[in-house]
Tab-separated table of C-alpha atoms in Angstrom:
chain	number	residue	atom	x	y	z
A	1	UNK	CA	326.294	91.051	193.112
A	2	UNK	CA	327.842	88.328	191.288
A	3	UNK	CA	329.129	91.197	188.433
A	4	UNK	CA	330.490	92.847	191.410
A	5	UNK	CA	332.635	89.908	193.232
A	6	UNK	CA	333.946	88.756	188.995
A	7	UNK	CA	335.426	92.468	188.846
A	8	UNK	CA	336.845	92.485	192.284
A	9	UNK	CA	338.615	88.971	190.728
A	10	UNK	CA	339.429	90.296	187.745
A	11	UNK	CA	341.361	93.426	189.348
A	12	UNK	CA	343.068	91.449	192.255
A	13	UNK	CA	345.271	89.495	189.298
A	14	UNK	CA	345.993	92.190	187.787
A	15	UNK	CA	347.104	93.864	191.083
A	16	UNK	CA	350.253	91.728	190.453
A	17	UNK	CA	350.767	92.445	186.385
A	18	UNK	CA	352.936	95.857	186.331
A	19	UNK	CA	352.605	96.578	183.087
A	20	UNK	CA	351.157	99.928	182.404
A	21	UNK	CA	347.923	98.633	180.943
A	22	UNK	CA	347.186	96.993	183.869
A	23	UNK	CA	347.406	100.020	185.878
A	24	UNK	CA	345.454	102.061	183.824
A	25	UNK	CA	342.992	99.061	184.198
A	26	UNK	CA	343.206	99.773	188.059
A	27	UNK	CA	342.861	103.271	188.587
A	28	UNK	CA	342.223	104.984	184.845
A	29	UNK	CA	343.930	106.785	182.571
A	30	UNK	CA	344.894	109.883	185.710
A	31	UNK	CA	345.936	112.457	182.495
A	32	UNK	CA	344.379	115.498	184.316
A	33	UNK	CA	343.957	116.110	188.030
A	34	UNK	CA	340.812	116.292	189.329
A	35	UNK	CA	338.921	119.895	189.444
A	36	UNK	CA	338.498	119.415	193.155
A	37	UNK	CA	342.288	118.410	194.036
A	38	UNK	CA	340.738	115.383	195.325
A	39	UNK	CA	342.152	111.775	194.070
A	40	UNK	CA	340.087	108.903	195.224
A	41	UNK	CA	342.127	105.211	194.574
A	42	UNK	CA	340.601	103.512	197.443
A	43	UNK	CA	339.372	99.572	196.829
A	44	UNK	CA	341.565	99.541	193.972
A	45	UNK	CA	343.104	96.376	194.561
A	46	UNK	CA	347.081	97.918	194.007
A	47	UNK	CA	350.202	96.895	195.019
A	48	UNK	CA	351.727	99.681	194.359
A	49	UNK	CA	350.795	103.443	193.981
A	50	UNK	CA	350.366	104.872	190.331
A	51	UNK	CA	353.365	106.764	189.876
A	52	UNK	CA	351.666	109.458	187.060
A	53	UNK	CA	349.429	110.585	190.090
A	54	UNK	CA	352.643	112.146	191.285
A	55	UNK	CA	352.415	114.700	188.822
A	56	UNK	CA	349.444	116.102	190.476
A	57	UNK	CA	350.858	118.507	192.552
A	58	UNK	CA	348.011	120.807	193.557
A	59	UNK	CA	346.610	117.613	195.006
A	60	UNK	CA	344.606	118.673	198.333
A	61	UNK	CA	343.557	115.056	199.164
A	62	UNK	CA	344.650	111.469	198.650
A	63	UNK	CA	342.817	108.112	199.241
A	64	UNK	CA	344.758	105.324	198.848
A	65	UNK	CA	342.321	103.332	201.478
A	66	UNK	CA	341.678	99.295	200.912
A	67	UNK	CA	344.262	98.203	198.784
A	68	UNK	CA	347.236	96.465	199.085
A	69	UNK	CA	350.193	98.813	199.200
A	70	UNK	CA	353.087	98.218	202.020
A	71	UNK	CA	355.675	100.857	200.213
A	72	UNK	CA	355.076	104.138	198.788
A	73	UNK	CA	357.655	105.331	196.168
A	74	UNK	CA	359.895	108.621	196.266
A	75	UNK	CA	357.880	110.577	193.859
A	76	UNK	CA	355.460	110.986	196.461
A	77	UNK	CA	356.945	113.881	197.365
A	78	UNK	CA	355.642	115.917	194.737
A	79	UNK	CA	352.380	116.607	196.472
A	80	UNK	CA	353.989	119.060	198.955
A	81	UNK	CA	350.033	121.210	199.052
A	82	UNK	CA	348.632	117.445	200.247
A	83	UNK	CA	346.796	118.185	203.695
A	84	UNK	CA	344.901	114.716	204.089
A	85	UNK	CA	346.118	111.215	203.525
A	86	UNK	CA	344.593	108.019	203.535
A	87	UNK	CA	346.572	104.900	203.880
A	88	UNK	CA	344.344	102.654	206.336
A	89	UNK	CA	343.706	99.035	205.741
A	90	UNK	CA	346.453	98.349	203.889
A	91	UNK	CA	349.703	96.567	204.603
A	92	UNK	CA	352.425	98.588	205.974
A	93	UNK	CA	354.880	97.219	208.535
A	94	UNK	CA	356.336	100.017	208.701
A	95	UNK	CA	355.532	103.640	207.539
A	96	UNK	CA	357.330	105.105	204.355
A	97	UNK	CA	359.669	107.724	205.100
A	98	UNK	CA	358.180	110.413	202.014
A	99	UNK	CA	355.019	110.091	204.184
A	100	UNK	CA	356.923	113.222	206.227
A	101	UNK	CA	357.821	114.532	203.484
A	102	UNK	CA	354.127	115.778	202.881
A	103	UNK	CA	354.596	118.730	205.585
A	104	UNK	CA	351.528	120.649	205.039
A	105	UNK	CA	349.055	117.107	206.147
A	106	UNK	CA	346.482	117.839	207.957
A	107	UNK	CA	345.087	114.720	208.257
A	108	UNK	CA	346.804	110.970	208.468
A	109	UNK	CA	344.451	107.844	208.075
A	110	UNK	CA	347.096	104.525	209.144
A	111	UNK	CA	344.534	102.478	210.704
A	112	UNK	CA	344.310	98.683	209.824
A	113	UNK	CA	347.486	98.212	209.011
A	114	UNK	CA	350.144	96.121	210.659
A	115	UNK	CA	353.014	99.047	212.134
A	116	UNK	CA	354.399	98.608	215.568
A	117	UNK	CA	356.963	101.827	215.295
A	118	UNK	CA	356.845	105.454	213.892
A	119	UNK	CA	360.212	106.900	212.795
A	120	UNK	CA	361.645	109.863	214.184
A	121	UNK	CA	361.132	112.058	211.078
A	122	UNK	CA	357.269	112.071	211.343
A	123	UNK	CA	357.872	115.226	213.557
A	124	UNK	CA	358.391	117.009	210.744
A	125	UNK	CA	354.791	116.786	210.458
A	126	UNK	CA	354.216	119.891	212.315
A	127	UNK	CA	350.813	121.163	210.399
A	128	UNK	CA	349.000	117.451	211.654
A	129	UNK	CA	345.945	118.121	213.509
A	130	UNK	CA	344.592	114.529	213.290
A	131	UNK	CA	346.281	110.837	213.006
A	132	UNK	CA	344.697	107.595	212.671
A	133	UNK	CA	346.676	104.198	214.318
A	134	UNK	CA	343.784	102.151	215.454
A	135	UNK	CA	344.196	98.558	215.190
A	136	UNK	CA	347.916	98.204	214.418
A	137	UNK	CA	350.587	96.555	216.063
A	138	UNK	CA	351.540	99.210	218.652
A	139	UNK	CA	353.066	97.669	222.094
A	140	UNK	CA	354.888	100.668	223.290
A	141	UNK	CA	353.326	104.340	222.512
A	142	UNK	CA	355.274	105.908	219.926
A	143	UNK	CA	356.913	108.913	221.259
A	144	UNK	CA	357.241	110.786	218.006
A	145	UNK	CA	353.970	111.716	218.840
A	146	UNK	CA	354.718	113.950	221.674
A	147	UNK	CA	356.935	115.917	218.697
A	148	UNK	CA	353.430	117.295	217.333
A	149	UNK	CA	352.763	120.264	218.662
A	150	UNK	CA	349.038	120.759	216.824
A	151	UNK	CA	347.965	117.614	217.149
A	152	UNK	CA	344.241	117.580	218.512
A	153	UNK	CA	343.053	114.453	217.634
A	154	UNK	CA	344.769	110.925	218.401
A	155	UNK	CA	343.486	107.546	217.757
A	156	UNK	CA	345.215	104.817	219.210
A	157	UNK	CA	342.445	102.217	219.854
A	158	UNK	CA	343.261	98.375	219.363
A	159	UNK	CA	346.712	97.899	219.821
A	160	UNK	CA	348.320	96.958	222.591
A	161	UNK	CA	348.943	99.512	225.275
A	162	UNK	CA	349.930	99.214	228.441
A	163	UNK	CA	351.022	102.628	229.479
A	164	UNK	CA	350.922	106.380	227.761
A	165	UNK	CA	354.388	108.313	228.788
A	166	UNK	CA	354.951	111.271	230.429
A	167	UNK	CA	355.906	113.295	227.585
A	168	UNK	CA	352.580	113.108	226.021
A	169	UNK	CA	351.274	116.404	228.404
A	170	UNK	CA	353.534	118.589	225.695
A	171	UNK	CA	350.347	118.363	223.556
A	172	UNK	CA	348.482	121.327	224.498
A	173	UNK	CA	346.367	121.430	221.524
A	174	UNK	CA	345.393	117.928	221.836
A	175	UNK	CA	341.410	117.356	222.299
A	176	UNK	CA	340.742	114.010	222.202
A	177	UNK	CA	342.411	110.534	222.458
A	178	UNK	CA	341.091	107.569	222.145
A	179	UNK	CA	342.378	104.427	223.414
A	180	UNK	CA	339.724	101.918	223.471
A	181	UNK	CA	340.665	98.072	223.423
A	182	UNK	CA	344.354	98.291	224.369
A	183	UNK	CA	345.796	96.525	227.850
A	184	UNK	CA	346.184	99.501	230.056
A	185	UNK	CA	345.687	98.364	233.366
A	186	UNK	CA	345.518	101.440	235.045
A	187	UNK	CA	344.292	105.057	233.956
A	188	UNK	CA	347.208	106.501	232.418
A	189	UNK	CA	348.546	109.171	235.061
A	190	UNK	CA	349.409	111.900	232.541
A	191	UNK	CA	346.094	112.436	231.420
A	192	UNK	CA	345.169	113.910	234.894
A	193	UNK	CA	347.339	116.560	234.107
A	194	UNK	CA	346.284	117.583	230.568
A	195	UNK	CA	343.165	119.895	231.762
A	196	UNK	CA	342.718	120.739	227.612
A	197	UNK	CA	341.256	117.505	227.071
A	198	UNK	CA	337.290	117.214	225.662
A	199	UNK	CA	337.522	113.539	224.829
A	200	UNK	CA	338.848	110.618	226.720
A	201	UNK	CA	337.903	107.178	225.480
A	202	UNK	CA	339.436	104.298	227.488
A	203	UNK	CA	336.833	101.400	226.512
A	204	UNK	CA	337.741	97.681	226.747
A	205	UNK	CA	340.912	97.983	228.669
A	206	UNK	CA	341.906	96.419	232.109
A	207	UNK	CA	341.103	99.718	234.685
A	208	UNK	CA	339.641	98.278	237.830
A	209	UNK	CA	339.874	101.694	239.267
A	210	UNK	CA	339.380	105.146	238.183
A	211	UNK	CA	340.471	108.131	239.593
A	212	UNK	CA	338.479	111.298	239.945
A	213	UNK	CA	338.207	113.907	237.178
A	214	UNK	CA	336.009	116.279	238.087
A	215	UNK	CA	338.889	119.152	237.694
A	216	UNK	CA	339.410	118.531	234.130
A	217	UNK	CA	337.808	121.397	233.436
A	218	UNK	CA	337.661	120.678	229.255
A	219	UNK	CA	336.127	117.468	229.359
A	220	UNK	CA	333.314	116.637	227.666
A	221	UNK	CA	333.082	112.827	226.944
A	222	UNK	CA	334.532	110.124	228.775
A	223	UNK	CA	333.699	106.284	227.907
A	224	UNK	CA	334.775	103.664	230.545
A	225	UNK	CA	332.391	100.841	229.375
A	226	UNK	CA	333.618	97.050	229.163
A	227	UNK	CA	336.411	97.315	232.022
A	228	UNK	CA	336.575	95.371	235.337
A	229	UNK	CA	336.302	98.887	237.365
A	230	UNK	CA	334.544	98.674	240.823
A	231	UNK	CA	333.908	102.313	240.812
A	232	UNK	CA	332.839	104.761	238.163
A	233	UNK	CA	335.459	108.120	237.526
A	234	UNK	CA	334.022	110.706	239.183
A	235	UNK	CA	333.057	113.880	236.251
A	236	UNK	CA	331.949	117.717	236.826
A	237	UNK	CA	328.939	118.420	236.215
A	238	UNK	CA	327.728	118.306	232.682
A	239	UNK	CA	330.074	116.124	231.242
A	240	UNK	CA	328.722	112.569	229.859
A	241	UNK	CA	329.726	109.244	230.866
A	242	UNK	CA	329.494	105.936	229.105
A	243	UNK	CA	329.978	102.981	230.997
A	244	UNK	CA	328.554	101.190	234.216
A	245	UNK	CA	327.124	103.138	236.982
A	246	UNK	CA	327.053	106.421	234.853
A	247	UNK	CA	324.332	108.770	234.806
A	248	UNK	CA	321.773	107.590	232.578
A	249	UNK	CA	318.275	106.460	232.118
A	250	UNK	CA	317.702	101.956	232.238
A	251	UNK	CA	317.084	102.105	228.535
A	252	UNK	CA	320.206	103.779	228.031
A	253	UNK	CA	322.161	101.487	229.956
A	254	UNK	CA	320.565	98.710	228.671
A	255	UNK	CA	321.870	99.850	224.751
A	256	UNK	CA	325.450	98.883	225.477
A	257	UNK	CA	327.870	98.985	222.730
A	258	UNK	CA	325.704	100.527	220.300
A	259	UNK	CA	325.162	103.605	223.357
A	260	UNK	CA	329.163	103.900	222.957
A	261	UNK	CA	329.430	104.051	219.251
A	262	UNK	CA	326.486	106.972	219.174
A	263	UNK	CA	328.573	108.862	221.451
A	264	UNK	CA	331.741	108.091	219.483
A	265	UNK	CA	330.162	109.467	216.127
A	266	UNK	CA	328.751	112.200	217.696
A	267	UNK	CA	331.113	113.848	219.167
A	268	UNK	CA	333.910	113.019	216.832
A	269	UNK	CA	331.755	114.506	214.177
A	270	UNK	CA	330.965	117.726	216.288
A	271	UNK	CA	335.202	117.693	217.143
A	272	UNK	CA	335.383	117.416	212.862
A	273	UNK	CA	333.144	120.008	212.327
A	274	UNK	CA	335.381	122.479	214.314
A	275	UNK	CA	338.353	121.622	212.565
């Protein structure tokens, strides 16, 4: 342990030497690409990203998780075949512009970081099945969004929220969205109207009412828990509920938050698995 917490020292000050042997200190030597396309820099401690791993341009996927970054250089661009990337908990106000660039991602991890807008060009992202923004700095929903037509997956959870617009029923291929600890006070209207939808995750908001959903015919999942509700939303048949008044066993209910995270995991892992 204490070996551990002296290297974590030792590579936080030389986070802030540029020289190239402090990089290579960082994150290694990065001659050859790795055999499985896969680059791995997370918990690195940089402050900026290693510009040689530019030159890997057969790149599949990209961690850059845990460090310290808040600006991504122009190079970037190089990795047009990059279909995941992972910038969460990290330090960007604002997201770099060669991020949609990258038009074949798949996958976007920005969670943990400190953005309140998207820019316009992220809708060149067309390919993007699933994107990260939990705990940012979101007050309004970013409407870029509704520009991403394959989008399935959408996490928005701990920002602050107070409404979803009306353009957001555009995304037919969206699955599941999940908005837990934002500031809606009422269930957003436009979700009524997207039928597609498997997943709907509105934990820790302000809803003291639901509506009745029992004609979404897609959904599969719904988690109310931990709002000020006085009635629970009414489901078809054979879809689960988590929250007060749903239809569980008393051990169940008694489980709380940890009853909500198992349903979380499993069926965002089942939604993975299809992808």
């Amino acid at each position: 342990m204490w070996a551990e917490k002296m290297g974590n020292v030792v590579r936080g000050a030389v986070a802030f030497m540029p020289s190239e042997r402090c990089q290579r200190f960082l994150v290694g030597d990065l001659k050859e690409m790795p055999l499985d396309r896969t680059l791995d820099l997370s918990s690195r401690q940089l402050r900026r990203f290693p510009i040689r791993a530019s030159a890997f341009n057969e790149l599949v996927k990209l961690y850059l998780s845990d460090n310290h970054l808040s600006n991504l250089p122009s190079e970037l661009r190089n990795l047009q075949k990059l279909q995941l990337l992972a910038l969460d908990f990290n330090c960007f106000e604002e997201l770099p512009l060669v991020v949609c660039s990258l038009v074949q991602l798949n996958i976007l991890y920005l969670g943990n970081n400190r953005l309140y807008w998207l820019p316009k060009e992220l809708q060149q992202l067309t390919e993007l099945k699933t994107l990260w923004l939990e705990t940012n700095c979101f007050s309004k929903f970013p409407r870029v969004i509704c520009e991403l037509p394959n989008i399935k997956t959408l996490h928005l959870g701990y920002n602050q929220l107070r409404s979803l617009p009306s353009e957001l029923g555009r995304l037919e291929e969206l699955r599941s969205i999940w908005l837990a600890g934002n500031l809606l006070n009422d269930f957003p209207p436009v979700l009524l109207k997207m039928h597609y939808l498997e997943v709907i995750d509105v934990d820790r908001n302000r809803i003291c009412q639901f509506p009745s959903l029992a004609y979404l015919r897609g959904l599969k999942l719904v988690i109310y828990d931990h709002n000020p509700c006085v009635n629970a939303p009414v489901v078809a048949e054979g879809v689960r509920r988590v929250g007060r008044w749903a239809d569980s066993s008393d051990d169940e209910e008694d489980e709380g938050d940890g009853k909500v995270a198992k349903a979380s995991v499993n069926v965002q892992g089942s939604l993975e698995d299809n992808e």
